[in-house]
Short mmCIF file of C-alpha atoms in Angstrom, two decimals:
data_model
loop_
_atom_site.label_atom_id
_atom_site.label_comp_id
_atom_site.label_asym_id
_atom_site.label_seq_id
_atom_site.Cartn_x
_atom_site.Cartn_y
_atom_site.Cartn_z
CA MET U 13 -1.55 11.11 -20.00
CA ALA U 14 -1.86 11.67 -16.23
CA GLU U 15 -1.36 15.24 -15.06
CA GLU U 16 1.71 16.01 -13.00
CA ALA U 17 -0.01 16.64 -9.69
CA ASN U 18 2.33 17.64 -6.89
CA PRO U 19 2.32 14.61 -4.55
CA PHE U 20 2.89 16.71 -1.43
CA GLU U 21 -0.11 18.89 -2.28
CA SER U 22 -2.13 15.69 -2.84
CA LEU U 23 -1.20 14.44 0.63
CA GLN U 24 -2.17 17.75 2.21
CA ARG U 25 -5.54 17.73 0.46
CA GLN U 26 -6.22 14.18 1.66
CA LEU U 27 -5.52 15.31 5.22
CA ASP U 28 -7.81 18.31 4.80
CA ASP U 29 -10.57 15.99 3.58
CA ALA U 30 -10.22 13.79 6.67
CA ALA U 31 -9.94 16.74 9.05
CA ALA U 32 -13.40 17.92 7.96
CA TYR U 33 -14.77 14.94 9.90
CA LEU U 34 -12.54 15.35 12.96
CA ASP U 35 -12.25 17.74 15.87
CA VAL U 36 -8.79 19.12 15.06
CA SER U 37 -7.72 22.74 15.32
CA PRO U 38 -6.17 24.46 12.27
CA ASP U 39 -2.80 24.90 13.98
CA VAL U 40 -2.51 21.23 14.92
CA LEU U 41 -3.68 20.21 11.44
CA GLU U 42 -0.93 22.37 9.95
CA ARG U 43 1.59 20.46 12.07
CA LEU U 44 0.22 17.15 10.80
CA LYS U 45 0.53 18.32 7.18
CA ASN U 46 4.24 19.17 7.21
CA PRO U 47 7.48 17.25 7.91
CA ASP U 48 9.53 17.69 11.05
CA ARG U 49 12.69 18.02 8.95
CA VAL U 50 14.15 17.22 5.53
CA LEU U 51 17.79 16.32 4.85
CA GLU U 52 19.02 17.33 1.40
CA ALA U 53 22.52 16.21 0.40
CA ASN U 54 24.79 16.34 -2.63
CA LEU U 55 26.73 13.08 -2.94
CA SER U 56 30.03 13.36 -4.80
CA VAL U 57 30.93 9.86 -5.96
CA GLU U 58 33.76 8.53 -8.10
CA MET U 59 32.63 6.58 -11.16
CA ASP U 60 34.37 3.54 -12.61
CA ASP U 61 36.17 5.74 -15.16
CA GLY U 62 37.60 8.00 -12.47
CA THR U 63 35.23 10.94 -13.04
CA ILE U 64 33.21 12.46 -10.22
CA GLU U 65 29.42 12.61 -10.45
CA VAL U 66 27.16 14.50 -8.05
CA PHE U 67 23.80 13.07 -6.98
CA ARG U 68 20.99 14.86 -5.16
CA ALA U 69 19.71 12.80 -2.21
CA TYR U 70 16.95 13.36 0.35
CA ARG U 71 15.57 12.01 3.63
CA SER U 72 12.31 13.39 5.00
CA GLN U 73 11.32 12.71 8.63
CA PHE U 74 7.66 13.64 8.72
CA ASN U 75 6.21 12.82 12.13
CA GLY U 76 7.47 10.77 15.07
CA ASP U 77 4.55 11.07 17.49
CA ARG U 78 3.84 7.32 17.39
CA GLY U 79 7.42 6.05 17.22
CA PRO U 80 10.66 6.16 15.23
CA TYR U 81 10.50 7.48 11.67
CA LYS U 82 10.05 4.63 9.19
CA GLY U 83 10.11 4.46 5.43
CA GLY U 84 11.88 3.42 2.28
CA ILE U 85 14.70 4.73 0.11
CA ARG U 86 14.08 4.85 -3.63
CA TYR U 87 16.39 5.31 -6.61
CA HIS U 88 14.57 7.03 -9.48
CA PRO U 89 15.25 9.99 -11.79
CA ASN U 90 12.10 11.76 -10.57
CA VAL U 91 13.01 11.73 -6.87
CA SER U 92 12.49 15.25 -5.52
CA ARG U 93 12.08 17.11 -2.25
CA ASP U 94 8.29 17.31 -2.58
CA GLU U 95 8.04 13.63 -3.52
CA VAL U 96 9.90 12.40 -0.44
CA LYS U 97 7.93 14.80 1.76
CA ALA U 98 4.69 13.34 0.43
CA LEU U 99 5.87 9.75 0.70
CA SER U 100 7.09 10.30 4.27
CA GLY U 101 3.70 11.77 5.16
CA TRP U 102 1.86 8.85 3.65
CA MET U 103 4.08 6.60 5.77
CA VAL U 104 2.90 8.34 8.96
CA TYR U 105 -0.71 7.52 8.22
CA LYS U 106 0.11 4.11 6.78
CA THR U 107 1.76 2.99 10.01
CA ALA U 108 -1.15 4.48 11.95
CA ILE U 109 -3.91 2.71 9.99
CA VAL U 110 -2.27 -0.68 10.65
CA ASP U 111 -1.43 0.47 14.21
CA VAL U 112 2.28 -0.31 14.28
CA PRO U 113 4.37 1.96 16.55
CA PHE U 114 6.26 3.97 13.95
CA GLY U 115 6.16 7.44 12.48
CA GLY U 116 6.90 8.21 8.85
CA GLY U 117 10.04 8.84 6.84
CA LYS U 118 11.14 8.50 3.23
CA GLY U 119 14.29 9.05 1.23
CA GLY U 120 15.75 8.72 -2.20
CA ILE U 121 18.43 9.56 -4.71
CA ALA U 122 17.66 11.14 -8.08
CA LEU U 123 19.20 8.61 -10.46
CA ASP U 124 18.36 5.78 -12.83
CA PRO U 125 20.14 2.71 -11.42
CA ASP U 126 20.24 1.11 -14.88
CA ASP U 127 22.82 3.74 -15.86
CA TYR U 128 25.38 2.60 -13.26
CA SER U 129 27.46 -0.48 -12.54
CA GLU U 130 27.02 -2.47 -9.35
CA ALA U 131 30.29 -1.07 -8.01
CA GLU U 132 29.12 2.49 -8.71
CA LEU U 133 25.76 1.83 -7.04
CA GLU U 134 27.54 0.49 -3.98
CA ARG U 135 29.69 3.62 -3.71
CA ILE U 136 26.61 5.84 -4.19
CA THR U 137 24.68 3.91 -1.56
CA ARG U 138 27.50 3.96 0.97
CA SER U 139 27.98 7.69 0.39
CA PHE U 140 24.29 8.25 1.16
CA ALA U 141 24.54 5.97 4.23
CA LYS U 142 27.41 8.11 5.52
CA GLU U 143 25.21 11.23 5.20
CA LEU U 144 22.28 9.45 6.88
CA ARG U 145 24.37 8.13 9.77
CA PRO U 146 23.65 10.98 12.25
CA PHE U 147 19.92 10.84 11.55
CA ILE U 148 19.11 7.11 11.59
CA GLY U 149 19.17 4.47 14.32
CA VAL U 150 17.10 1.62 15.74
CA ASP U 151 15.08 4.03 17.89
CA ARG U 152 15.37 7.09 15.65
CA ASP U 153 14.76 6.45 11.94
CA ILE U 154 14.71 3.04 10.24
CA PRO U 155 14.99 3.07 6.42
CA ALA U 156 13.84 0.25 4.13
CA PRO U 157 13.71 -0.65 0.42
CA ASP U 158 11.50 1.15 -2.07
CA VAL U 159 11.43 1.68 -5.85
CA ASN U 160 14.60 0.25 -7.47
CA THR U 161 16.20 -0.73 -4.15
CA GLY U 162 16.16 -4.04 -2.31
CA GLN U 163 18.10 -6.37 -0.05
CA ARG U 164 21.44 -5.54 -1.67
CA GLU U 165 21.21 -1.81 -0.99
CA MET U 166 19.86 -2.35 2.53
CA ASN U 167 22.78 -4.67 3.31
CA TRP U 168 25.24 -1.97 2.12
CA ILE U 169 23.58 0.67 4.32
CA LYS U 170 23.58 -1.64 7.35
CA ASP U 171 27.26 -2.49 6.85
CA THR U 172 28.24 1.16 6.40
CA TYR U 173 26.37 2.24 9.52
CA GLU U 174 27.73 -0.61 11.66
CA THR U 175 31.29 0.00 10.43
CA LEU U 176 31.19 3.73 11.15
CA GLU U 177 29.50 3.24 14.53
CA ASN U 178 31.71 0.23 15.42
CA THR U 179 28.66 -1.73 16.51
CA THR U 180 26.21 -4.44 15.52
CA ALA U 181 22.78 -2.95 14.84
CA PRO U 182 20.72 -5.02 12.39
CA GLY U 183 17.59 -3.10 13.39
CA VAL U 184 18.93 0.14 11.91
CA ILE U 185 17.38 -0.83 8.58
CA THR U 186 14.81 -3.34 7.35
CA GLY U 187 14.32 -5.22 4.11
CA LYS U 188 17.69 -6.92 4.50
CA ALA U 189 18.58 -10.36 3.19
CA PRO U 190 17.71 -13.12 5.71
CA ASP U 191 21.39 -13.93 6.32
CA SER U 192 21.94 -10.29 7.29
CA GLY U 193 19.05 -10.17 9.75
CA GLY U 194 16.12 -9.86 7.35
CA SER U 195 12.70 -11.36 7.94
CA ALA U 196 11.04 -14.23 6.17
CA GLY U 197 8.10 -12.99 4.11
CA ARG U 198 9.41 -9.42 3.70
CA VAL U 199 9.83 -9.55 -0.09
CA GLU U 200 6.23 -10.69 -0.61
CA ALA U 201 4.68 -8.47 2.06
CA THR U 202 3.47 -5.51 -0.02
CA GLY U 203 1.87 -7.74 -2.64
CA ARG U 204 0.35 -9.90 0.11
CA SER U 205 -1.32 -6.96 1.84
CA THR U 206 -2.67 -5.82 -1.54
CA MET U 207 -4.21 -9.26 -2.01
CA LEU U 208 -5.64 -9.29 1.52
CA THR U 209 -7.17 -5.85 1.03
CA ALA U 210 -8.70 -6.94 -2.29
CA ARG U 211 -10.08 -10.10 -0.69
CA GLU U 212 -11.65 -8.21 2.20
CA ALA U 213 -12.99 -5.53 -0.16
CA PHE U 214 -14.71 -8.05 -2.41
CA ASP U 215 -16.20 -9.77 0.62
CA TYR U 216 -17.47 -6.46 2.04
CA LEU U 217 -18.94 -5.41 -1.31
CA GLY U 218 -20.63 -8.79 -1.83
CA LYS U 219 -18.53 -9.65 -4.89
CA GLU U 220 -16.98 -13.00 -5.80
CA MET U 221 -13.22 -13.17 -6.24
CA GLU U 222 -13.55 -16.48 -8.08
CA GLY U 223 -13.57 -15.63 -11.78
CA ALA U 224 -13.13 -11.88 -11.24
CA THR U 225 -11.10 -10.15 -13.96
CA VAL U 226 -8.00 -8.22 -12.85
CA ALA U 227 -5.62 -5.71 -14.44
CA VAL U 228 -2.31 -4.82 -12.78
CA GLN U 229 -0.41 -1.67 -13.79
CA GLY U 230 3.23 -2.06 -12.77
CA TYR U 231 4.81 -5.50 -12.65
CA GLY U 232 7.66 -5.08 -10.23
CA ASN U 233 7.78 -6.70 -6.81
CA ALA U 234 4.46 -5.43 -5.43
CA GLY U 235 2.42 -5.73 -8.61
CA SER U 236 3.62 -9.17 -9.64
CA ILE U 237 3.25 -10.74 -6.19
CA ALA U 238 -0.20 -9.20 -5.78
CA ALA U 239 -1.10 -10.71 -9.16
CA PHE U 240 0.17 -14.17 -8.15
CA LEU U 241 -1.75 -14.16 -4.87
CA ILE U 242 -4.97 -12.72 -6.30
CA GLU U 243 -4.79 -15.33 -9.07
CA ASP U 244 -4.45 -17.99 -6.35
CA LEU U 245 -7.83 -16.82 -4.98
CA GLY U 246 -9.43 -17.82 -8.27
CA ALA U 247 -9.36 -14.48 -10.08
CA THR U 248 -8.32 -14.13 -13.72
CA VAL U 249 -5.48 -11.72 -14.44
CA VAL U 250 -6.20 -10.41 -17.95
CA ALA U 251 -3.63 -7.59 -18.25
CA VAL U 252 -0.32 -6.54 -16.70
CA SER U 253 2.11 -3.78 -17.57
CA ASP U 254 5.51 -2.27 -16.94
CA SER U 255 7.23 0.90 -18.12
CA ARG U 256 7.60 -0.49 -21.66
CA GLY U 257 3.99 -1.48 -22.25
CA ALA U 258 1.31 -4.01 -21.37
CA ALA U 259 0.30 -7.58 -22.17
CA TYR U 260 -3.40 -8.45 -22.51
CA ASN U 261 -5.42 -11.60 -23.00
CA SER U 262 -9.19 -11.51 -22.44
CA GLU U 263 -9.12 -15.21 -21.49
CA GLY U 264 -6.44 -14.66 -18.86
CA LEU U 265 -2.68 -14.62 -18.48
CA ASP U 266 -0.54 -16.88 -16.32
CA ALA U 267 0.72 -14.29 -13.81
CA ARG U 268 3.81 -16.27 -12.83
CA ALA U 269 4.72 -17.12 -16.42
CA VAL U 270 4.52 -13.44 -17.36
CA LYS U 271 6.91 -12.61 -14.51
CA SER U 272 9.34 -15.28 -15.73
CA HIS U 273 9.14 -13.75 -19.21
CA LYS U 274 9.86 -10.30 -17.74
CA ASN U 275 12.83 -11.67 -15.79
CA GLU U 276 14.23 -13.18 -19.00
CA THR U 277 13.55 -10.30 -21.39
CA GLY U 278 13.29 -7.22 -19.18
CA SER U 279 9.63 -6.53 -19.97
CA VAL U 280 6.15 -8.05 -19.99
CA THR U 281 5.83 -7.00 -23.64
CA GLY U 282 6.34 -9.81 -26.12
CA TYR U 283 4.82 -12.40 -23.78
CA PRO U 284 3.93 -15.19 -26.24
CA ASN U 285 0.46 -15.96 -24.84
CA ALA U 286 -0.70 -12.35 -24.92
CA GLU U 287 -3.66 -11.70 -27.18
CA ASP U 288 -2.54 -8.12 -27.74
CA GLU U 289 -0.04 -5.53 -26.55
CA ILE U 290 -1.75 -2.45 -25.20
CA SER U 291 -0.57 0.80 -23.63
CA ASN U 292 -0.43 1.49 -19.91
CA GLU U 293 -3.29 3.96 -20.31
CA ASP U 294 -5.37 1.34 -22.16
CA LEU U 295 -4.82 -1.05 -19.26
CA LEU U 296 -6.12 1.49 -16.76
CA THR U 297 -9.39 1.82 -18.66
CA LEU U 298 -10.09 -1.88 -19.27
CA ASP U 299 -13.52 -3.20 -18.27
CA VAL U 300 -12.37 -5.35 -15.34
CA ASP U 301 -13.67 -6.20 -11.88
CA LEU U 302 -10.45 -5.16 -10.12
CA LEU U 303 -7.75 -2.68 -11.08
CA VAL U 304 -4.45 -2.69 -9.17
CA PRO U 305 -2.27 0.39 -9.85
CA ALA U 306 1.18 -0.76 -8.72
CA ALA U 307 3.56 1.68 -10.44
CA LEU U 308 4.28 5.30 -9.45
CA GLU U 309 2.29 8.35 -8.35
CA ASN U 310 -0.32 10.15 -10.47
CA ALA U 311 -1.11 7.22 -12.77
CA ILE U 312 -4.78 8.24 -12.94
CA ASP U 313 -5.81 11.89 -13.15
CA GLY U 314 -9.27 13.44 -13.28
CA ASP U 315 -9.65 13.06 -17.04
CA LEU U 316 -8.55 9.45 -17.14
CA ALA U 317 -10.77 8.64 -14.15
CA GLU U 318 -13.78 9.43 -16.32
CA GLU U 319 -12.76 6.51 -18.56
CA VAL U 320 -11.93 3.98 -15.82
CA ARG U 321 -14.30 1.02 -16.07
CA ALA U 322 -13.09 -1.09 -13.15
CA ASP U 323 -15.59 -1.67 -10.35
CA VAL U 324 -12.94 -1.81 -7.60
CA ILE U 325 -9.48 -0.23 -7.34
CA VAL U 326 -6.91 -1.42 -4.79
CA GLU U 327 -3.80 0.75 -4.71
CA ALA U 328 -0.51 -1.15 -4.48
CA ALA U 329 1.48 1.98 -5.42
CA ASN U 330 1.81 5.13 -3.34
CA GLY U 331 -0.45 7.94 -4.55
CA PRO U 332 -1.50 6.47 -7.93
CA LEU U 333 -4.66 8.62 -8.04
CA THR U 334 -4.68 12.41 -8.03
CA PRO U 335 -7.24 14.14 -5.76
CA GLU U 336 -9.22 15.06 -8.86
CA ALA U 337 -9.36 11.39 -9.84
CA ASP U 338 -10.64 10.56 -6.35
CA ASP U 339 -13.43 13.09 -6.75
CA VAL U 340 -14.46 11.66 -10.12
CA LEU U 341 -14.39 8.03 -8.96
CA THR U 342 -16.31 8.83 -5.77
CA ALA U 343 -19.01 10.52 -7.86
CA ARG U 344 -19.09 7.44 -10.13
CA ASP U 345 -19.39 5.02 -7.16
CA VAL U 346 -16.13 3.25 -7.97
CA SER U 347 -14.80 1.68 -4.77
CA VAL U 348 -11.18 2.77 -4.17
CA PHE U 349 -9.28 1.10 -1.34
CA PRO U 350 -6.31 3.32 -0.54
CA ASP U 351 -2.58 2.80 -0.63
CA ILE U 352 -2.06 3.50 3.07
CA LEU U 353 -3.88 0.24 3.81
CA ALA U 354 -3.39 -1.85 0.68
CA ASN U 355 0.40 -1.57 0.47
CA ALA U 356 1.03 -1.42 4.22
CA GLY U 357 2.28 -5.01 4.25
CA GLY U 358 5.79 -3.76 3.55
CA VAL U 359 6.01 -1.55 6.60
CA THR U 360 4.14 -4.10 8.74
CA VAL U 361 6.63 -6.86 8.01
CA SER U 362 9.43 -4.30 8.37
CA TYR U 363 8.09 -3.79 11.88
CA PHE U 364 8.21 -7.56 12.42
CA GLU U 365 11.82 -7.57 11.15
CA TRP U 366 12.73 -4.73 13.54
CA VAL U 367 11.13 -6.61 16.44
CA GLN U 368 13.04 -9.77 15.52
CA ASN U 369 16.30 -7.81 15.26
CA ARG U 370 15.74 -6.28 18.70
CA GLN U 371 14.95 -9.66 20.26
CA ARG U 372 17.55 -11.62 18.24
CA PHE U 373 14.80 -14.18 17.79
CA TYR U 374 13.48 -14.94 14.30
CA TRP U 375 10.04 -16.04 13.16
CA SER U 376 8.94 -18.59 10.58
CA GLU U 377 7.41 -17.36 7.32
CA GLU U 378 4.11 -18.91 8.39
CA ARG U 379 4.06 -16.80 11.56
CA VAL U 380 4.97 -13.64 9.62
CA ASN U 381 2.15 -14.22 7.12
CA ASP U 382 -0.37 -15.07 9.84
CA GLU U 383 0.49 -11.93 11.83
CA LEU U 384 0.33 -9.79 8.68
CA GLU U 385 -3.10 -11.18 7.77
CA ARG U 386 -4.42 -10.45 11.26
CA ILE U 387 -3.21 -6.87 11.16
CA VAL U 388 -4.56 -6.13 7.66
CA VAL U 389 -7.94 -7.71 8.40
CA ASP U 390 -8.25 -5.73 11.64
CA ALA U 391 -7.24 -2.50 9.91
CA PHE U 392 -9.78 -3.11 7.15
CA ALA U 393 -12.48 -3.59 9.78
CA ASP U 394 -11.47 -0.31 11.46
CA LEU U 395 -11.69 1.47 8.10
CA ILE U 396 -15.16 0.08 7.42
CA ALA U 397 -16.37 0.98 10.91
CA ALA U 398 -15.29 4.60 10.39
CA TYR U 399 -16.79 4.68 6.88
CA GLU U 400 -20.17 3.48 8.10
CA THR U 401 -20.47 5.23 11.48
CA LYS U 402 -19.24 8.64 10.30
CA ASN U 403 -21.07 8.53 6.95
CA LEU U 404 -17.85 9.26 5.06
CA PRO U 405 -17.75 9.87 1.29
CA ASN U 406 -15.20 7.19 0.38
CA PHE U 407 -12.82 4.60 1.77
CA ARG U 408 -9.73 6.81 1.46
CA THR U 409 -11.24 9.43 3.74
CA ALA U 410 -12.21 6.67 6.17
CA ALA U 411 -8.64 5.39 6.28
CA TYR U 412 -7.27 8.86 6.96
CA VAL U 413 -9.88 9.55 9.65
CA VAL U 414 -8.77 6.42 11.53
CA ALA U 415 -5.06 7.16 11.02
CA VAL U 416 -5.19 10.87 11.86
CA GLU U 417 -7.17 10.15 15.04
CA ARG U 418 -4.39 7.81 16.19
CA VAL U 419 -1.64 10.32 15.47
CA LEU U 420 -3.64 13.06 17.19
CA LYS U 421 -4.07 10.96 20.32
CA ALA U 422 -0.34 10.27 20.50
CA TYR U 423 0.44 13.96 20.02
CA GLU U 424 -2.06 15.07 22.67
CA GLN U 425 -0.83 12.48 25.16
CA GLY U 426 2.78 13.54 24.64
CA GLY U 427 2.10 17.25 24.88
CA THR U 428 4.09 20.03 23.26
CA TRP U 429 7.80 20.37 23.99
CA PRO U 430 8.79 24.06 24.31
#
C-alpha cells in the first residue's frame, strides 16, 4: 500500500531538487514553493430532503508571474488544503514546461459525487461558484475540470458567474461543452498528451512502440483515452484498472471494449476477455514495457518502487510517485517522464479554448490536435536538452529545471511590487 506522502511537501522537494541546478537565491526559491493565496470556504447547501449539509471547499492561487492562474476543480472525499496547494503548484510548472502564458491554480470540494443527486450537485457547484466569483475572471483565474468534474459542472459555473456579473464571459472557465463555448478536442487532450509523451520517450530511448506491452492504472478519462491512443500506435494494453480492481490478459485487452464494459457496469472488473482479475498494486508491478499511472497521487511509494518492473513510466495522473519512489526508480535506471509534461494536454487545450473564447473564433479538432502535438513535441525536446546539457539525474528534474527557469525569468522581468 502506498504511503500517505504529503503532496505539498512532495512538490516542494521536487522544486528543491531542480533548484540545486539553478542560480536561484533561497528567498526567491521560498516564494516559488508557496502559494500566493488560498481560499477556504464552507458551503451550506440544501439537500433534496430539505436538510442542510456543509461542504469544505478550496481554491489555491499559487503563482501568477506568467499569466492568469489556471487549474482544475475536483470533487473527491480526500480534497484538502495541502492537496490543492500542491496541485496548484504543479500547474505553475506544467504551464511553464509547455510554455503557455498561465500561472497555476487548483480547487476542489471534499465530497464523493456518487453520494448526491444531480440537483444537489448543481446546488453545491453553484454555491462554490458564488464563493469563487470575486477571485476568478478571464484575466484573473480560469478554472477547469478535474477529478469527478466535467463539462456539466463547468457549464454550471460559467452560468452562475455570467448571471451574477450580468455579462457574457465564456473564457471565465474552460472544459465547457462545445455548445457553451468549449473547444473541440478538450475531452481527449490529457490522454493525447500522455500518448505523445510516451511516443517521444520511446523514440528517444530507442524503443519500439509496436508490440510494446502497456499497463494503465486508472481508467477514467485520461487513462482510457491514453490507452486507446497508445494502442493505436501498435502497443498491446495488457492490464487496466479502476478503484474496484484490475483486468489483465497477457495476450492483450481491447482498450475500447474495456471502456465500454466499464461504462455499462461501472468497473473494468468482470470484463469477459480478461485472463485474470488482479489488484491495483499487482498492476503497478507487472513486467511491462510501459506503465501509465493515471489515478491519484502517491500510487507508488519507495517500497513499491522496488518491485516496479516497467522499463518506462509516463505519468498521466498528478503526483503518482512519491519523492522516495523517484529516488528508487532513478537508482534503478527506470525512465520516468513526469506529470507536468505528460498530462499537460488538458491545460494546453484549455489555453486554446480560452484563446478561442477571447477571439469568438473556433478551431477544428484537427487544428487543436495539430497544435497540441507541436507544443508537446517541442516541450519534450526542451526537457531532453536540459537533461543532456546539464547532466541531470532524471527527466523529472529536467522538466522542473526548464519550468522554474521560465517562471524565474518572468518574475525577474516583472520586478517586486512593494
